[in-house]
C-alpha positions as CSV (number, residue, x, y, z in Angstrom):
1,M,-6.2,28.7,13.0
2,M,-7.2,29.6,9.4
3,D,-9.6,32.6,8.8
4,F,-12.9,32.3,6.9
5,H,-11.5,33.7,3.7
6,A,-8.7,31.2,3.6
7,Q,-11.2,28.3,4.0
8,N,-12.9,29.4,0.8
9,V,-9.7,28.6,-1.2
10,S,-9.0,25.0,-2.1
11,F,-5.7,24.0,-3.7
12,T,-5.8,22.0,-6.9
13,E,-2.0,21.8,-7.3
14,F,0.3,20.1,-4.8
15,R,4.0,19.6,-4.2
16,L,5.3,16.2,-3.0
17,N,7.8,17.1,-0.3
18,G,9.1,13.7,0.9
19,F,12.6,13.6,2.3
20,Y,13.2,17.3,1.7
21,S,14.8,17.6,5.2
22,L,17.7,15.6,3.8
23,G,18.7,18.7,1.8
24,Q,21.7,18.1,-0.5
25,W,21.7,14.3,0.3
26,R,18.2,13.9,-1.1
27,P,19.3,13.2,-4.8
28,F,21.4,10.2,-3.6
29,L,18.1,8.4,-2.7
30,F,17.7,8.0,-6.5
31,I,20.4,5.2,-6.5
32,P,18.9,2.6,-4.1
33,F,15.3,3.2,-5.2
34,F,16.2,3.1,-8.9
35,L,17.9,-0.2,-8.3
36,M,14.8,-1.5,-6.5
37,F,12.7,-0.3,-9.4
38,L,15.0,-2.0,-11.9
39,L,14.9,-5.2,-9.9
40,A,11.1,-5.2,-9.7
41,I,10.6,-4.6,-13.4
42,T,13.3,-7.1,-14.5
43,A,12.3,-9.9,-12.0
44,N,8.6,-9.7,-12.7
45,C,9.1,-9.5,-16.5
46,I,11.2,-12.7,-16.4
47,V,8.5,-14.5,-14.4
48,I,5.8,-13.4,-16.8
49,Y,7.9,-14.4,-19.8
50,L,8.6,-17.8,-18.4
51,I,5.0,-18.6,-17.5
52,I,3.8,-17.4,-21.0
53,C,6.5,-19.3,-22.9
54,Q,6.7,-22.6,-21.0
55,K,3.6,-24.8,-21.6
56,S,4.4,-26.8,-18.5
57,L,3.7,-23.6,-16.5
58,H,0.2,-23.1,-17.9
59,S,-1.6,-24.7,-14.9
60,P,-3.9,-22.6,-12.7
61,M,-1.3,-22.2,-9.9
62,Y,1.3,-20.7,-12.2
63,V,-1.3,-18.5,-13.9
64,L,-2.1,-17.0,-10.5
65,I,1.7,-16.5,-9.9
66,G,1.8,-14.8,-13.3
67,V,-1.1,-12.5,-12.3
68,M,0.8,-11.7,-9.1
69,A,3.9,-10.8,-11.2
70,V,1.7,-8.5,-13.4
71,L,0.4,-6.7,-10.3
72,D,3.9,-6.5,-8.9
73,L,5.0,-5.0,-12.2
74,I,2.3,-2.4,-12.3
75,M,2.6,-1.2,-8.7
76,P,6.0,0.5,-8.9
77,V,5.0,2.1,-12.3
78,F,2.3,4.1,-10.6
79,F,4.7,6.0,-8.3
80,A,8.4,5.2,-8.9
81,P,9.1,7.2,-12.1
82,S,7.7,10.5,-10.7
83,M,9.5,9.8,-7.3
84,L,12.8,9.2,-9.0
85,L,12.5,12.3,-11.2
86,S,11.7,14.3,-8.0
87,F,14.9,13.0,-6.4
88,L,17.1,13.9,-9.4
89,F,15.5,17.1,-10.6
90,S,13.2,18.2,-7.8
91,W,10.1,17.8,-10.1
92,S,7.6,17.5,-7.3
93,G,4.4,19.2,-8.6
94,I,1.2,17.2,-9.1
95,S,-2.4,18.2,-9.8
96,L,-5.2,17.1,-7.5
97,T,-6.6,14.9,-10.4
98,G,-3.2,13.3,-10.9
99,C,-2.8,12.8,-7.2
100,L,-6.2,11.0,-7.0
101,I,-5.4,8.9,-10.0
102,Q,-2.1,7.9,-8.5
103,M,-3.8,7.2,-5.1
104,F,-6.5,5.0,-6.7
105,G,-3.9,3.0,-8.7
106,I,-1.6,2.4,-5.7
107,H,-4.4,1.3,-3.4
108,F,-6.4,-0.6,-6.0
109,V,-3.4,-2.7,-7.1
110,G,-2.4,-3.1,-3.4
111,T,-5.7,-4.5,-2.4
112,F,-5.6,-7.0,-5.3
113,Q,-2.2,-8.2,-4.2
114,I,-3.7,-9.3,-0.9
115,T,-6.9,-10.7,-2.5
116,L,-4.8,-12.7,-5.0
117,L,-3.1,-14.5,-2.1
118,F,-6.6,-15.6,-1.0
119,W,-7.2,-16.9,-4.6
120,M,-3.9,-18.8,-4.3
121,A,-5.0,-20.3,-1.0
122,L,-8.2,-21.5,-2.8
123,D,-6.1,-23.0,-5.5
124,R,-4.1,-25.0,-2.9
125,Y,-7.2,-26.0,-1.0
126,F,-8.8,-27.5,-4.1
127,A,-5.4,-29.2,-5.1
128,I,-4.9,-30.8,-1.7
129,C,-8.3,-31.2,-0.2
130,K,-10.4,-31.8,-3.4
131,P,-7.8,-33.2,-5.8
132,L,-10.4,-35.2,-7.8
133,Y,-12.4,-32.0,-8.5
134,Y,-9.4,-29.7,-8.9
135,H,-9.7,-29.1,-12.6
136,K,-13.4,-28.8,-12.4
137,Y,-13.2,-26.0,-9.7
138,M,-10.2,-24.3,-11.4
139,E,-11.8,-24.0,-14.8
140,I,-12.2,-20.3,-15.7
141,P,-16.0,-20.2,-15.6
142,N,-16.1,-21.9,-12.1
143,F,-13.2,-20.0,-10.7
144,L,-14.6,-16.7,-11.7
145,K,-17.4,-17.3,-9.1
146,F,-14.7,-16.8,-6.5
147,V,-13.3,-13.7,-8.3
148,F,-16.3,-11.5,-8.8
149,A,-17.3,-10.8,-5.2
150,P,-13.8,-9.7,-4.0
151,A,-13.1,-7.8,-7.2
152,I,-16.4,-5.8,-6.8
153,R,-15.7,-5.2,-3.1
154,N,-12.2,-3.9,-3.8
155,G,-13.3,-1.7,-6.6
156,L,-16.3,-0.1,-4.7
157,L,-14.2,0.6,-1.6
158,M,-11.3,2.2,-3.5
159,V,-13.6,4.3,-5.6
160,T,-15.5,5.5,-2.5
161,M,-12.3,6.3,-0.6
162,V,-10.7,8.2,-3.5
163,S,-14.0,10.0,-4.4
164,L,-14.4,11.2,-0.8
165,A,-10.8,12.5,-0.8
166,G,-11.4,14.4,-4.0
167,R,-14.4,16.2,-2.4
168,L,-12.3,17.7,0.4
169,S,-11.2,21.3,0.5
170,F,-7.4,21.8,0.9
171,C,-6.9,25.3,2.3
172,A,-4.1,24.9,4.8
173,T,-1.2,24.0,2.6
174,N,-0.5,22.4,-0.8
175,V,2.7,20.6,0.4
176,I,2.2,16.8,0.8
177,D,4.8,15.3,3.2
178,H,5.4,12.3,1.0
179,C,6.9,11.0,-2.2
180,F,3.6,9.9,-3.7
181,C,-0.1,10.5,-3.1
182,E,-0.9,8.1,-0.2
183,H,-4.5,8.4,1.0
184,M,-3.9,9.7,4.6
185,A,-0.9,11.9,3.4
186,L,-3.4,13.9,1.2
187,V,-6.4,13.8,3.5
188,Q,-4.5,15.2,6.4
189,L,-4.1,18.5,4.5
190,A,-7.9,19.1,4.4
191,C,-9.2,22.0,6.4
192,G,-12.6,20.4,7.1
193,D,-13.8,17.4,8.9
194,I,-12.0,14.2,7.7
195,S,-13.7,11.7,10.1
196,I,-15.7,10.1,7.3
197,N,-12.5,9.7,5.2
198,D,-10.7,8.1,8.2
199,I,-13.7,5.7,8.7
200,V,-13.7,4.7,5.1
201,G,-9.9,4.1,5.2
202,L,-10.4,1.9,8.3
203,L,-13.2,0.0,6.6
204,S,-11.1,-0.6,3.6
205,A,-8.4,-2.1,5.8
206,L,-10.9,-4.2,7.7
207,L,-13.0,-5.4,4.8
208,I,-10.0,-6.2,2.4
209,P,-6.7,-7.2,4.1
210,A,-8.3,-8.3,7.4
211,A,-11.2,-10.2,5.8
212,D,-8.9,-11.9,3.2
213,F,-6.4,-12.8,6.0
214,I,-9.2,-14.5,7.9
215,L,-10.3,-16.5,4.8
216,I,-6.7,-17.4,4.0
217,T,-6.1,-18.6,7.6
218,V,-9.2,-20.8,7.5
219,S,-8.1,-22.2,4.1
220,Y,-4.6,-23.1,5.3
221,T,-5.9,-24.5,8.6
222,V,-8.1,-26.9,6.6
223,I,-5.1,-27.6,4.2
224,F,-2.6,-28.4,7.0
225,T,-5.2,-30.6,8.8
226,S,-5.8,-32.5,5.7
227,V,-2.0,-33.0,5.1
228,L,-1.5,-34.2,8.6
229,K,-4.2,-36.8,8.2
230,S,-2.9,-38.0,4.8
231,G,0.8,-38.2,5.7
232,K,3.3,-37.4,3.0
233,A,0.8,-37.7,0.1
234,H,0.5,-33.9,-0.4
235,M,3.9,-32.7,0.8
236,K,4.9,-31.3,-2.7
237,A,1.7,-29.2,-2.8
238,L,2.3,-28.2,0.8
239,N,5.7,-26.7,-0.2
240,T,3.9,-24.2,-2.4
241,C,1.6,-23.3,0.5
242,I,4.6,-22.4,2.6
243,T,5.8,-20.2,-0.2
244,H,2.4,-18.4,-0.3
245,L,2.6,-18.0,3.5
246,I,6.0,-16.4,3.3
247,I,4.6,-13.9,0.7
248,L,1.5,-13.3,2.9
249,S,3.5,-12.6,6.0
250,I,5.7,-10.1,4.2
251,S,2.7,-8.3,2.6
252,L,0.6,-8.2,5.8
253,F,3.6,-7.0,8.0
254,S,4.3,-4.2,5.5
255,V,0.7,-3.2,5.4
256,L,0.3,-3.2,9.2
257,I,3.4,-1.0,9.7
258,A,2.4,1.5,6.9
259,F,-1.2,1.7,8.1
260,S,-0.4,2.1,11.8
261,S,2.2,4.8,11.2
262,Y,-0.5,7.3,10.4
263,R,-3.2,6.2,12.8
264,I,-1.4,5.3,16.0
265,R,0.4,7.9,18.1
266,N,4.0,7.2,17.8
267,N,7.4,8.8,17.6
268,I,8.1,7.8,14.0
269,S,9.7,10.7,12.2
270,S,8.4,11.9,8.8
271,N,11.3,10.5,6.9
272,N,11.0,7.1,8.6
273,R,7.2,7.0,7.9
274,I,7.8,7.8,4.2
275,F,10.5,5.2,4.0
276,I,8.2,2.6,5.5
277,S,5.5,3.4,3.0
278,I,7.9,3.2,0.0
279,I,9.3,-0.1,1.2
280,Y,5.7,-1.4,1.8
281,L,5.0,-0.8,-1.9
282,F,8.5,-1.8,-3.3
283,F,9.3,-4.8,-1.2
284,P,6.6,-7.2,-2.5
285,S,7.3,-6.2,-6.1
286,C,11.0,-6.8,-5.7
287,F,11.0,-10.0,-3.7
288,N,7.8,-11.9,-4.6
289,P,9.2,-13.1,-7.9
290,I,12.5,-14.0,-6.3
291,I,10.8,-16.0,-3.5
292,Y,8.6,-17.8,-6.0
293,G,11.5,-18.5,-8.3
294,W,13.6,-19.9,-5.5
295,R,11.0,-22.0,-3.8
296,T,9.0,-23.2,-6.8
297,K,10.9,-26.0,-8.5
298,E,9.3,-25.7,-11.9
299,L,9.9,-22.0,-12.1
300,R,13.5,-22.4,-10.9
301,Q,14.2,-25.0,-13.5
302,S,12.6,-22.9,-16.3
303,F,14.7,-19.9,-15.2
304,L,17.9,-21.9,-15.3
305,K,17.0,-23.2,-18.7
306,F,16.3,-19.6,-19.8
307,I,19.7,-18.4,-18.5
308,N,21.5,-21.3,-20.2
309,N,19.8,-20.5,-23.5
310,A,20.7,-16.8,-23.1
311,K,24.4,-17.8,-22.6
312,V,24.4,-20.1,-25.7
313,F,22.8,-17.3,-27.7
314,A,25.4,-14.8,-26.5
315,L,28.3,-17.1,-27.3
316,K,27.0,-17.7,-30.8
317,K,27.0,-13.9,-31.4
């Protein structure tokens, strides 16, 4: 129990203490997470490059895949460099302002990764169920109508969540048991009532991933019903839908585990909870471009052409 004087002091500098129980083994974590960071940066840069350079990939579907690659590229940049430096040199200090900026970046980009899957489902819905009007609906002015509402929703909820976290007093300790500033990892250090923060966090989960999941489910239900009625006419487009569903399943499974690890009573250790949170952020960034590259014929062919050109260029040198 903290005394009254201690409650008048609020920390503005924090120390990220994730995996410190590993002691001398902690620096070795640099190797696997650096390799994942390198994979995420390299794979997503290649996807972005291919989509920009190949005119055949300038259709709305590939533009959305390119936007996904941009988000998957930005996500690890928010937390991986500081985490890796912490593993190597124990540089673990962060200001409250820096912590809140990192928190906003991680959660804001994370919400758009889920929302983008909804936009991809819309793209497939128009391509399969409304093929005659596909280009009309997917023109930028028309498609922006479907973008504005989710974008405003995501922005408002994330700003509210981070602002409320920034207004808390942190008088118990300045040690965050994590490798980056996750919302609940910081909020749990507050010495006052955090019920409103927990409610806003729950609302963010219900109004973004859960709501988008429902909309995506409705879209794909209509799509699969249409494909079953039309036979094999749309099987090629349906293959892309299956790719999207694989990505969606991975993303939602990761979100569910990371979210429940803080809010449901369980026996998950601190190290396991932190590991789950890191994988939840890293996994989509590493494997989304690989899954799209493997399952999307046009991207796969463009990548093989890119590799062959690179080999020819290297031989000429």
